[in-house]
């Protein structure tokens, strides 16, 4: 990875907002004001509040929240769901509100020539009162509706920004945008308040909202460019998923673990690598869930902790299936070595699924994780969002040194590649294909190890059968070609021998 | 007539603040004689008072009495509007304008 030289002139303040400090390479420019602009519902207020909350929780830094739109009561209530007790922080002298929200029912007559000195004095007073290092103002557009004279408001916002700089606090100001891809902010606010601009987006893509954060400018300091997905989770708040900022620093281990099947272990050259990602691809009913079950049972048998994330079948179905193959999931769960988490793919956005999966992994601390199936998640997202999800998940799993087995369903019975495979095959360390093979009017099952990074492996396509004891891998298909392309051709022995002879002759000629 | 209670919030003794104070004193002297109390508050010296009253702009004149409570923002150079805001001889042609008594 390219090491970027950090500018030493402008220090950064770690916000503590998960993922944001990574994409901003260290946080917000210290002692400066950063404009956070976004459309309605793009989580601007959450960002502003979390900037203060994380300061209190992680750095014991007090903050001032200047609310220009919602009442302090509304904000206290709204952020409670994110797990922050603002009232307690106010009592502890860690959080101060400057209430500049419009007061309903109050008569106000505005004539010419005024400034926002009152607001300015109050912000400075708030900062001094709790010795604050962080200030959030949410949101600037509301001042323009309270005070109609734009020239005055602009001049005054500029003065406030200058004052904040003078007293050395790091500030976040939020502002509205009218379009996801258009002017930075309404009223041209960015031109006079801030050198630094962060944009929050919440566009509709394929009937789904997909939140992203982009650092647009960070005068004089480095940051990662482009949009990064984020989500807002109850009890946690704003979480950025720093995909391309993820460093490829995970170790790769030479330790082998069992796939759950002795024969498959042999085919893989001695088992899966411990911190590797294995993709199992196959048509519906081809034995993918069985492979998952074997993978789990093999892990539990070896004393590992196993987590199954199921997006296609319910707990009851999975347990029944396993029982049918001679494996007792319920007993494994009772022993505490196994946990199954079932969720409908549609129940949340992919970013939310990813955060939930990461939390689950951190809680259960498994040695192996199986996802059945990735394809089910693919349908609730755009291709780009799905790819980001897979990268986020695989890198997380690898960092935790967990073995990951994902399944992907092929679109046609006889094979072919799915979108899932196309997007994650380069990320996975191993690929195992399960294919139907039509032979003389009979459907049979084939398995092959297509890719096994860092290890020799069996190149055969072997037949396997399924019975009450699970999966049995047998001999290679010998007189069939074209299995992988989905058009198997059965060769008669003489023809096969003739072909073999043909190559021998050529070899001699050369 | 009831006494008027007026509070004028300014930020420092800037020319604008001095103008507001002078304008207000002149109007009060002409219209209210001595039937008023005026307190001038500098938000730099008493920011907590500004916080309690949620003062945004300066100068802000708050007419606390007689009711209704009303805020006048600006340097108070528009005498007509100040008179209206203080409920002093409202002119009929201004009925319906913002800040008028019903």
XYZ file of C-alpha atoms in Angstrom:
612
model
C 0.000 0.000 0.000
C 1.206 3.445 -0.827
C 2.202 5.383 2.241
C 0.817 8.875 2.030
C 2.750 11.694 3.593
C 0.657 13.465 6.166
C 0.768 17.209 6.255
C 2.256 18.240 9.537
C 0.944 21.785 9.547
C -2.662 20.910 10.206
C -3.272 18.507 13.032
C -6.347 16.344 13.099
C -8.740 15.632 15.904
C -9.947 12.042 16.079
C -13.707 12.217 15.983
C -14.234 8.727 17.374
C -16.971 8.153 14.808
C -16.378 4.541 13.696
C -14.739 4.421 10.296
C -14.734 8.170 9.771
C -11.267 8.662 11.204
C -9.974 6.079 8.747
C -11.380 7.687 5.619
C -10.364 11.131 6.845
C -6.908 9.855 7.774
C -7.089 10.914 11.373
C -10.284 12.873 11.933
C -11.382 16.465 11.457
C -8.851 19.273 10.985
C -8.136 20.439 14.508
C -9.168 23.959 15.445
C -11.034 24.340 12.164
C -14.625 24.298 11.079
C -15.902 21.530 8.862
C -19.115 21.867 6.943
C -21.219 18.693 6.852
C -23.755 19.052 4.086
C -26.547 16.689 3.154
C -30.111 16.409 1.932
C -33.047 15.964 4.285
C -32.708 12.717 6.206
C -29.044 12.222 5.433
C -28.109 11.921 9.140
C -26.527 15.359 9.524
C -27.866 15.810 13.038
C -26.629 12.360 14.018
C -23.165 13.246 12.761
C -23.194 16.558 14.626
C -24.404 14.947 17.850
C -22.073 11.975 17.560
C -19.082 14.241 17.084
C -19.769 15.537 20.592
C -20.869 12.192 22.040
C -17.723 10.350 20.941
C -15.635 13.196 22.315
C -17.248 12.718 25.711
C -17.130 8.914 25.613
C -13.728 8.316 24.089
C -11.649 11.399 24.846
C -13.411 12.988 27.832
C -13.770 16.193 25.832
C -16.723 18.456 26.490
C -18.860 19.845 23.676
C -21.320 22.576 22.827
C -24.330 21.782 20.680
C -25.805 24.824 18.976
C -29.241 23.848 17.762
C -30.763 26.152 15.197
C -33.590 23.951 14.071
C -34.826 21.403 16.590
C -35.422 22.130 20.251
C -32.908 20.714 22.734
C -35.671 18.465 24.042
C -36.202 16.948 20.609
C -32.509 16.292 20.265
C -32.204 14.748 23.724
C -35.060 12.426 22.825
C -33.850 11.599 19.326
C -30.329 10.631 20.295
C -31.452 8.565 23.250
C -32.201 5.812 20.730
C -28.569 5.928 19.676
C -27.584 5.181 23.241
C -26.571 8.634 24.440
C -27.875 10.144 27.654
C -27.423 13.817 26.875
C -29.262 14.896 30.003
C -26.719 13.095 32.157
C -23.855 14.689 30.221
C -25.415 18.102 30.730
C -25.581 17.415 34.463
C -21.938 16.315 34.383
C -20.886 19.503 32.623
C -19.835 17.678 29.458
C -22.524 18.832 27.074
C -24.064 22.285 26.744
C -26.927 23.288 24.519
C -27.130 26.704 22.944
C -30.779 26.845 22.017
C -31.157 28.958 18.911
C -34.187 27.139 17.586
C -37.102 29.266 16.454
C -39.553 29.947 19.237
C -43.103 29.402 18.079
C -45.644 32.032 18.995
C -43.089 34.676 19.783
C -43.593 37.988 18.081
C -40.532 39.406 16.465
C -40.147 42.571 14.472
C -36.955 42.813 12.479
C -35.754 46.151 11.232
C -32.524 47.107 9.588
C -29.016 46.832 10.866
C -28.337 44.053 13.319
C -25.803 41.315 13.841
C -25.872 37.867 15.439
C -23.814 39.018 18.388
C -26.185 37.368 20.838
C -25.683 33.959 19.307
C -21.957 34.501 19.062
C -21.607 35.521 22.693
C -23.689 32.559 23.788
C -21.587 30.043 21.844
C -18.397 31.449 23.289
C -19.961 31.444 26.738
C -20.990 27.800 26.316
C -17.466 26.845 25.288
C -15.957 28.593 28.315
C -18.548 27.175 30.692
C -17.540 23.525 30.123
C -14.103 24.142 28.643
C -15.283 22.583 25.399
C -13.013 21.472 22.569
C -15.813 20.510 20.212
C -18.723 22.540 18.854
C -21.556 21.367 16.623
C -24.002 23.709 14.903
C -27.089 22.108 13.400
C -28.177 23.313 10.951
C -27.178 26.568 9.331
C -30.053 26.768 6.865
C -32.414 27.443 9.753
C -30.746 30.797 10.459
C -31.583 31.906 6.953
C -35.238 31.222 7.609
C -35.173 33.086 10.932
C -33.341 36.087 9.539
C -34.242 36.998 6.035
C -31.320 39.261 5.206
C -28.895 36.847 3.584
C -26.052 39.304 3.395
C -26.173 39.850 7.150
C -26.482 36.145 7.920
C -23.526 35.303 5.698
C -21.400 38.001 7.270
C -22.382 36.825 10.749
C -21.757 33.130 10.057
C -18.342 34.079 8.828
C -17.733 35.997 12.060
C -18.890 33.005 14.104
C -16.534 30.710 12.181
C -13.709 33.147 12.800
C -14.538 33.322 16.483
C -14.547 29.507 16.743
C -11.126 29.414 15.137
C -9.843 32.115 17.483
C -10.874 30.207 20.603
C -9.361 27.037 19.141
C -12.311 24.665 19.035
C -12.907 22.059 16.351
C -16.340 22.626 14.894
C -18.905 20.852 12.755
C -21.568 22.906 11.017
C -24.308 21.162 9.133
C -26.137 22.539 6.122
C -28.922 21.420 3.828
C -28.565 20.384 0.254
C -31.395 20.239 -2.229
C -29.933 17.596 -4.547
C -27.717 14.586 -3.971
C -25.466 15.623 -6.806
C -25.590 19.369 -7.130
C -24.559 22.485 -5.243
C -22.580 21.822 -2.101
C -25.099 23.514 0.148
C -28.000 25.929 0.055
C -27.224 29.628 0.298
C -23.639 28.961 -0.797
C -22.703 28.467 2.835
C -19.534 26.549 2.008
C -18.008 29.675 0.522
C -17.790 31.545 3.769
C -17.811 29.194 6.710
C -15.473 26.341 6.087
C -12.343 25.176 4.391
C -13.450 21.612 4.852
C -16.512 19.988 3.406
C -17.981 16.564 4.109
C -21.015 15.443 2.123
C -23.601 12.965 3.325
C -25.781 11.342 0.715
C -28.859 9.194 0.899
C -29.855 8.449 -2.686
C -32.428 5.985 -3.886
C -30.779 3.211 -5.832
C -33.003 0.445 -7.075
C -35.731 1.305 -4.562
C -33.239 1.181 -1.696
C -31.673 4.013 0.217
C -27.948 3.777 0.277
C -26.133 6.162 2.589
C -22.687 7.389 1.677
C -20.221 9.894 3.068
C -17.673 11.758 0.998
C -14.913 14.095 2.077
C -15.084 16.701 -0.642
C -12.371 19.029 0.484
C -9.999 19.091 3.393
C -7.859 22.065 2.784
C -4.220 21.298 3.287
C -4.642 17.788 4.598
C -4.944 14.358 3.106
C -7.970 12.142 3.058
C -9.410 9.268 1.075
C -11.467 10.332 -1.920
C -14.842 9.176 -3.066
C -18.006 7.933 -1.449
C -17.982 5.477 1.417
C -21.093 3.682 2.561
C -22.282 4.256 6.093
C -25.195 3.315 8.224
C -26.895 4.579 11.355
C -27.448 1.815 13.881
C -29.635 1.986 16.977
C -27.451 2.090 20.063
C -24.352 2.966 18.044
C -25.059 5.800 15.652
C -23.051 6.665 12.608
C -20.751 3.911 11.314
C -18.687 4.402 8.174
C -17.592 1.333 6.266
C -14.144 2.276 5.007
C -13.953 -0.144 2.119
C -11.071 0.858 -0.048
C -9.360 2.358 2.964
C -9.188 -1.141 4.425
C -5.590 -2.137 4.562
C -4.554 -5.437 3.125
C -2.617 -6.315 6.208
C -4.310 -9.492 7.311
C -1.906 -12.313 7.854
C -2.272 -15.512 6.022
C -1.855 -18.567 8.010
C -0.371 -21.875 6.855
C -2.554 -23.683 9.389
C -5.071 -26.017 7.774
C -8.536 -26.732 9.090
C -10.963 -29.421 8.036
C -13.725 -28.828 5.548
C -15.782 -31.406 7.377
C -15.137 -34.013 4.705
C -11.967 -36.051 4.637
C -12.057 -36.526 0.892
C -12.599 -32.840 0.249
C -9.684 -32.056 2.586
C -7.525 -34.306 0.428
C -8.770 -32.625 -2.724
C -7.769 -29.273 -1.235
C -4.285 -30.509 -0.479
C -4.894 -31.016 3.241
C -7.892 -28.891 4.167
C -8.821 -25.203 4.017
C -6.400 -22.556 5.257
C -7.506 -21.186 8.597
C -8.029 -17.539 7.675
C -9.259 -18.047 4.164
C -12.513 -17.356 2.396
C -14.091 -20.261 0.552
C -16.824 -19.828 -2.008
C -19.103 -22.761 -2.743
C -21.022 -22.322 -5.950
C -23.825 -24.515 -7.152
C -27.336 -24.669 -8.505
C -30.314 -24.936 -6.244
C -30.565 -28.290 -4.437
C -27.047 -29.200 -5.385
C -25.725 -29.671 -1.855
C -24.518 -26.224 -0.841
C -26.361 -26.192 2.455
C -25.051 -29.696 3.046
C -21.496 -28.469 2.532
C -22.191 -25.708 5.019
C -23.543 -28.241 7.482
C -20.486 -30.476 7.046
C -18.227 -27.451 7.428
C -19.924 -26.527 10.703
C -20.034 -30.095 12.030
C -16.374 -30.601 11.144
C -15.469 -27.424 12.999
C -17.464 -28.278 16.083
C -15.927 -31.761 16.110
C -12.465 -30.191 16.067
C -13.427 -28.045 19.056
C -13.969 -24.820 17.096
C -16.743 -22.301 17.560
C -18.967 -22.003 14.514
C -21.408 -19.328 13.434
C -23.975 -19.874 10.699
C -25.624 -16.844 9.105
C -28.633 -18.094 7.229
C -30.502 -15.862 4.800
C -32.515 -18.508 2.993
C -33.790 -21.013 5.480
C -35.235 -20.813 8.955
C -33.601 -22.276 12.038
C -36.081 -25.136 12.102
C -35.432 -26.019 8.474
C -31.683 -25.953 8.979
C -31.895 -28.160 12.055
C -34.184 -30.595 10.248
C -31.858 -30.723 7.240
C -28.852 -31.367 9.455
C -30.692 -34.105 11.308
C -31.488 -35.716 7.958
C -27.784 -35.845 7.223
C -26.965 -37.278 10.633
C -25.780 -34.087 12.348
C -27.325 -32.699 15.515
C -27.274 -28.886 15.356
C -29.418 -28.530 18.469
C -26.944 -30.477 20.583
C -24.074 -28.374 19.217
C -25.970 -25.218 20.152
C -26.625 -26.501 23.647
C -22.911 -27.212 24.033
C -22.250 -23.600 23.113
C -20.008 -24.328 20.135
C -22.499 -23.377 17.482
C -24.845 -20.537 16.827
C -27.245 -20.003 13.988
C -28.536 -16.536 13.127
C -31.384 -16.348 10.641
C -32.455 -13.143 8.961
C -34.486 -12.158 5.975
C -32.219 -10.407 3.494
C -34.951 -7.818 3.040
C -35.090 -7.012 6.758
C -32.317 -4.415 6.444
C -29.964 -2.720 4.035
C -26.686 -4.453 3.288
C -24.726 -1.930 5.359
C -26.921 -2.749 8.325
C -26.500 -6.464 7.707
C -22.752 -6.007 7.593
C -22.639 -4.138 10.893
C -24.957 -6.712 12.486
C -22.747 -9.558 11.239
C -19.616 -7.860 12.536
C -21.234 -7.386 15.932
C -22.360 -10.992 15.985
C -18.843 -12.184 15.164
C -17.330 -9.967 17.848
C -19.825 -11.269 20.386
C -19.702 -14.983 19.594
C -16.014 -15.050 18.620
C -16.307 -17.953 16.201
C -13.420 -19.787 14.551
C -15.483 -20.317 11.444
C -18.360 -18.495 9.850
C -20.655 -19.758 7.132
C -22.997 -17.563 5.092
C -25.826 -19.370 3.316
C -26.268 -17.816 0.886
C -24.586 -14.692 -0.367
C -26.814 -14.730 -3.430
C -29.832 -14.100 -1.231
C -28.223 -10.842 -0.107
C -27.372 -9.881 -3.636
C -31.012 -9.361 -4.513
C -31.583 -6.651 -1.898
C -28.880 -4.359 -3.180
C -27.270 -2.808 -6.165
C -24.260 -4.537 -7.658
C -21.953 -1.836 -6.319
C -23.452 -2.015 -2.859
C -23.190 -5.794 -2.916
C -19.560 -5.737 -3.893
C -18.796 -3.290 -1.099
C -20.638 -5.532 1.317
C -18.626 -8.587 0.281
C -15.327 -6.725 0.530
C -16.288 -5.363 3.943
C -17.311 -8.797 5.172
C -14.321 -10.726 3.845
C -11.774 -8.251 5.129
C -13.413 -8.255 8.536
C -13.494 -12.040 8.683
C -9.853 -12.226 7.679
C -8.776 -9.683 10.257
C -10.422 -11.809 12.923
C -8.560 -14.870 11.586
C -11.793 -16.689 10.993
C -12.438 -19.251 8.275
C -15.297 -18.102 6.101
C -17.424 -20.260 3.841
C -19.922 -18.518 1.575
C -22.375 -20.134 -0.759
C -23.543 -18.746 -4.075
C -26.435 -20.003 -6.128
C -25.938 -20.278 -9.874
C -28.763 -18.925 -11.991
C -29.224 -22.042 -14.088
C -29.368 -25.662 -13.073
C -26.456 -26.744 -15.179
C -23.978 -24.160 -14.035
C -22.869 -20.818 -15.370
C -21.757 -17.983 -13.171
C -23.865 -15.818 -10.930
C -23.385 -12.150 -10.202
C -22.162 -13.190 -6.789
C -19.320 -15.200 -8.250
C -18.391 -12.561 -10.748
C -17.975 -10.068 -7.945
C -16.311 -12.054 -5.286
C -14.311 -14.753 -7.017
C -11.175 -12.645 -6.936
C -11.626 -11.919 -3.254
C -12.018 -15.534 -2.214
C -9.080 -17.808 -1.578
C -10.779 -21.010 -2.631
C -13.625 -21.827 -4.947
C -15.487 -25.098 -4.884
C -17.960 -25.855 -7.628
C -20.922 -28.149 -7.229
C -22.529 -29.088 -10.516
C -25.273 -31.302 -11.806
C -24.016 -33.787 -14.368
C -26.454 -35.411 -16.713
C -25.206 -38.878 -17.599
C -27.142 -41.286 -19.729
C -30.493 -39.943 -18.618
C -29.527 -39.621 -14.971
C -28.778 -36.560 -12.834
C -25.614 -36.975 -10.849
C -23.641 -34.579 -8.736
C -20.126 -33.377 -9.347
C -17.704 -31.477 -7.153
C -14.413 -29.858 -8.048
C -11.904 -27.552 -6.432
C -11.512 -24.766 -8.956
C -9.115 -22.585 -7.016
C -7.052 -23.087 -3.902
C -4.812 -20.114 -3.306
C -1.384 -21.058 -2.036
C -1.727 -24.791 -2.324
C -1.783 -27.568 -4.895
C -5.166 -29.217 -5.246
C -6.994 -31.990 -6.997
C -8.046 -30.998 -10.530
C -10.577 -33.787 -10.980
C -14.296 -33.366 -11.156
C -15.521 -36.001 -8.756
C -18.893 -37.493 -8.276
C -20.566 -37.184 -4.917
C -23.682 -38.638 -3.382
C -25.834 -37.574 -0.479
C -27.449 -39.890 2.053
C -28.408 -40.064 5.746
C -24.758 -39.743 6.722
C -24.122 -36.629 4.667
C -21.863 -36.192 1.692
C -19.764 -38.897 0.087
C -17.217 -37.925 -2.511
C -16.358 -40.682 -4.914
C -14.334 -41.167 -8.078
C -13.671 -38.639 -10.818
C -15.940 -38.492 -13.834
C -13.781 -39.928 -16.556
C -15.771 -40.183 -19.732
C -17.539 -36.870 -19.617
C -16.414 -33.502 -20.863
C -18.088 -30.114 -20.698
C -19.414 -30.437 -17.149
C -18.392 -26.945 -16.140
C -19.795 -25.339 -19.226
C -23.118 -26.889 -18.377
C -23.217 -29.138 -21.474
C -21.733 -32.477 -20.482
C -20.884 -34.789 -23.372
C -20.576 -38.457 -22.680
C -17.672 -40.054 -24.502
C -17.602 -43.702 -25.426
C -14.472 -45.490 -24.369
C -13.076 -46.021 -27.853
C -13.472 -42.360 -28.689
C -11.734 -41.369 -25.478
C -8.862 -43.726 -26.195
C -8.596 -42.434 -29.731
C -8.307 -38.875 -28.415
C -5.706 -39.865 -25.897
C -3.725 -41.518 -28.649
C -4.038 -38.411 -30.771
C -2.346 -36.251 -28.158
C 0.426 -38.771 -27.754
C 1.176 -38.620 -31.474
C 1.296 -34.849 -31.361
C 3.615 -34.960 -28.423
C 5.975 -37.129 -30.402
C 5.894 -34.815 -33.404
C 6.744 -31.832 -31.254
C -51.228 53.776 31.532
C -49.108 50.824 32.682
C -45.403 51.075 33.029
C -43.337 49.637 30.213
C -40.513 47.270 31.078
C -37.885 47.217 28.350
C -34.633 45.296 28.026
C -32.162 46.102 25.328
C -29.482 43.515 24.547
C -26.425 44.796 22.731
C -23.009 43.392 21.995
C -20.366 45.782 23.226
C -20.771 49.525 22.858
C -20.460 49.561 19.101
C -21.785 52.491 17.047
C -24.769 50.319 16.202
C -25.445 49.662 19.882
C -25.092 53.320 20.759
C -27.469 54.222 17.963
C -30.027 51.733 19.253
C -29.772 53.071 22.806
C -30.103 56.676 21.614
C -33.062 55.894 19.360
C -34.830 54.045 22.121
C -34.253 56.733 24.741
C -35.545 59.388 22.364
C -38.729 57.452 21.537
C -39.357 56.609 25.175
C -38.820 60.192 26.276
C -41.268 61.430 23.666
C -43.947 58.796 24.152
C -43.634 57.436 27.663
C -42.198 60.291 29.742
C -40.988 58.419 32.803
C -43.455 55.558 32.663
C -40.814 53.037 31.633
C -37.903 51.029 32.938
C -35.032 50.423 30.550
C -32.197 48.036 31.167
C -29.307 47.832 28.683
C -27.509 44.496 28.780
C -24.183 43.819 27.096
C -24.118 40.158 25.999
C -20.343 40.111 26.253
C -20.583 40.952 29.950
C -23.688 38.879 30.702
C -23.742 35.976 28.240
C -25.781 33.847 30.623
C -28.607 36.413 30.515
C -28.444 36.249 26.735
C -28.600 32.466 26.953
C -31.581 32.533 29.307
C -33.432 34.907 26.991
C -32.192 33.009 23.899
C -30.925 36.183 22.296
C -29.787 35.599 18.727
C -29.346 39.016 17.220
C -28.068 42.242 18.669
C -29.432 44.766 19.253
C -32.593 43.046 20.499
C -35.204 45.010 22.420
C -37.559 42.915 24.510
C -40.755 44.585 25.599
C -41.633 42.544 28.672
C -44.500 44.734 29.818
C -47.186 45.531 28.923
C -48.100 42.186 27.334
C -47.710 40.701 24.829
C -43.976 40.120 25.077
C -42.402 41.251 21.842
C -38.925 41.385 20.362
C -37.623 44.143 18.159
C -34.414 43.471 16.306
C -32.269 46.152 14.752
C -30.903 49.557 15.647
C -34.428 50.936 16.242
C -33.967 53.707 13.671
C -37.349 52.959 12.083
C -39.421 54.945 14.573
C -42.744 53.909 13.051
C -41.995 50.217 13.541
C -40.661 50.753 17.036
C -43.857 52.542 18.026
C -45.869 49.682 16.626
C -43.738 47.148 18.423
C -44.162 48.975 21.712
C -47.927 49.259 21.197
C -47.796 53.042 21.152
C -50.597 54.704 19.122
C -50.845 52.037 16.396
C -51.839 53.598 13.158
C -55.012 52.067 11.660
C -53.463 51.684 8.217
C -50.955 49.252 9.744
C -53.597 46.887 11.098
C -52.740 43.415 9.975
C -49.045 44.072 9.814
C -46.838 41.684 11.732
C -46.650 42.586 15.381
C -49.971 44.363 15.622
C -52.337 43.814 18.447
C -55.510 42.057 17.308
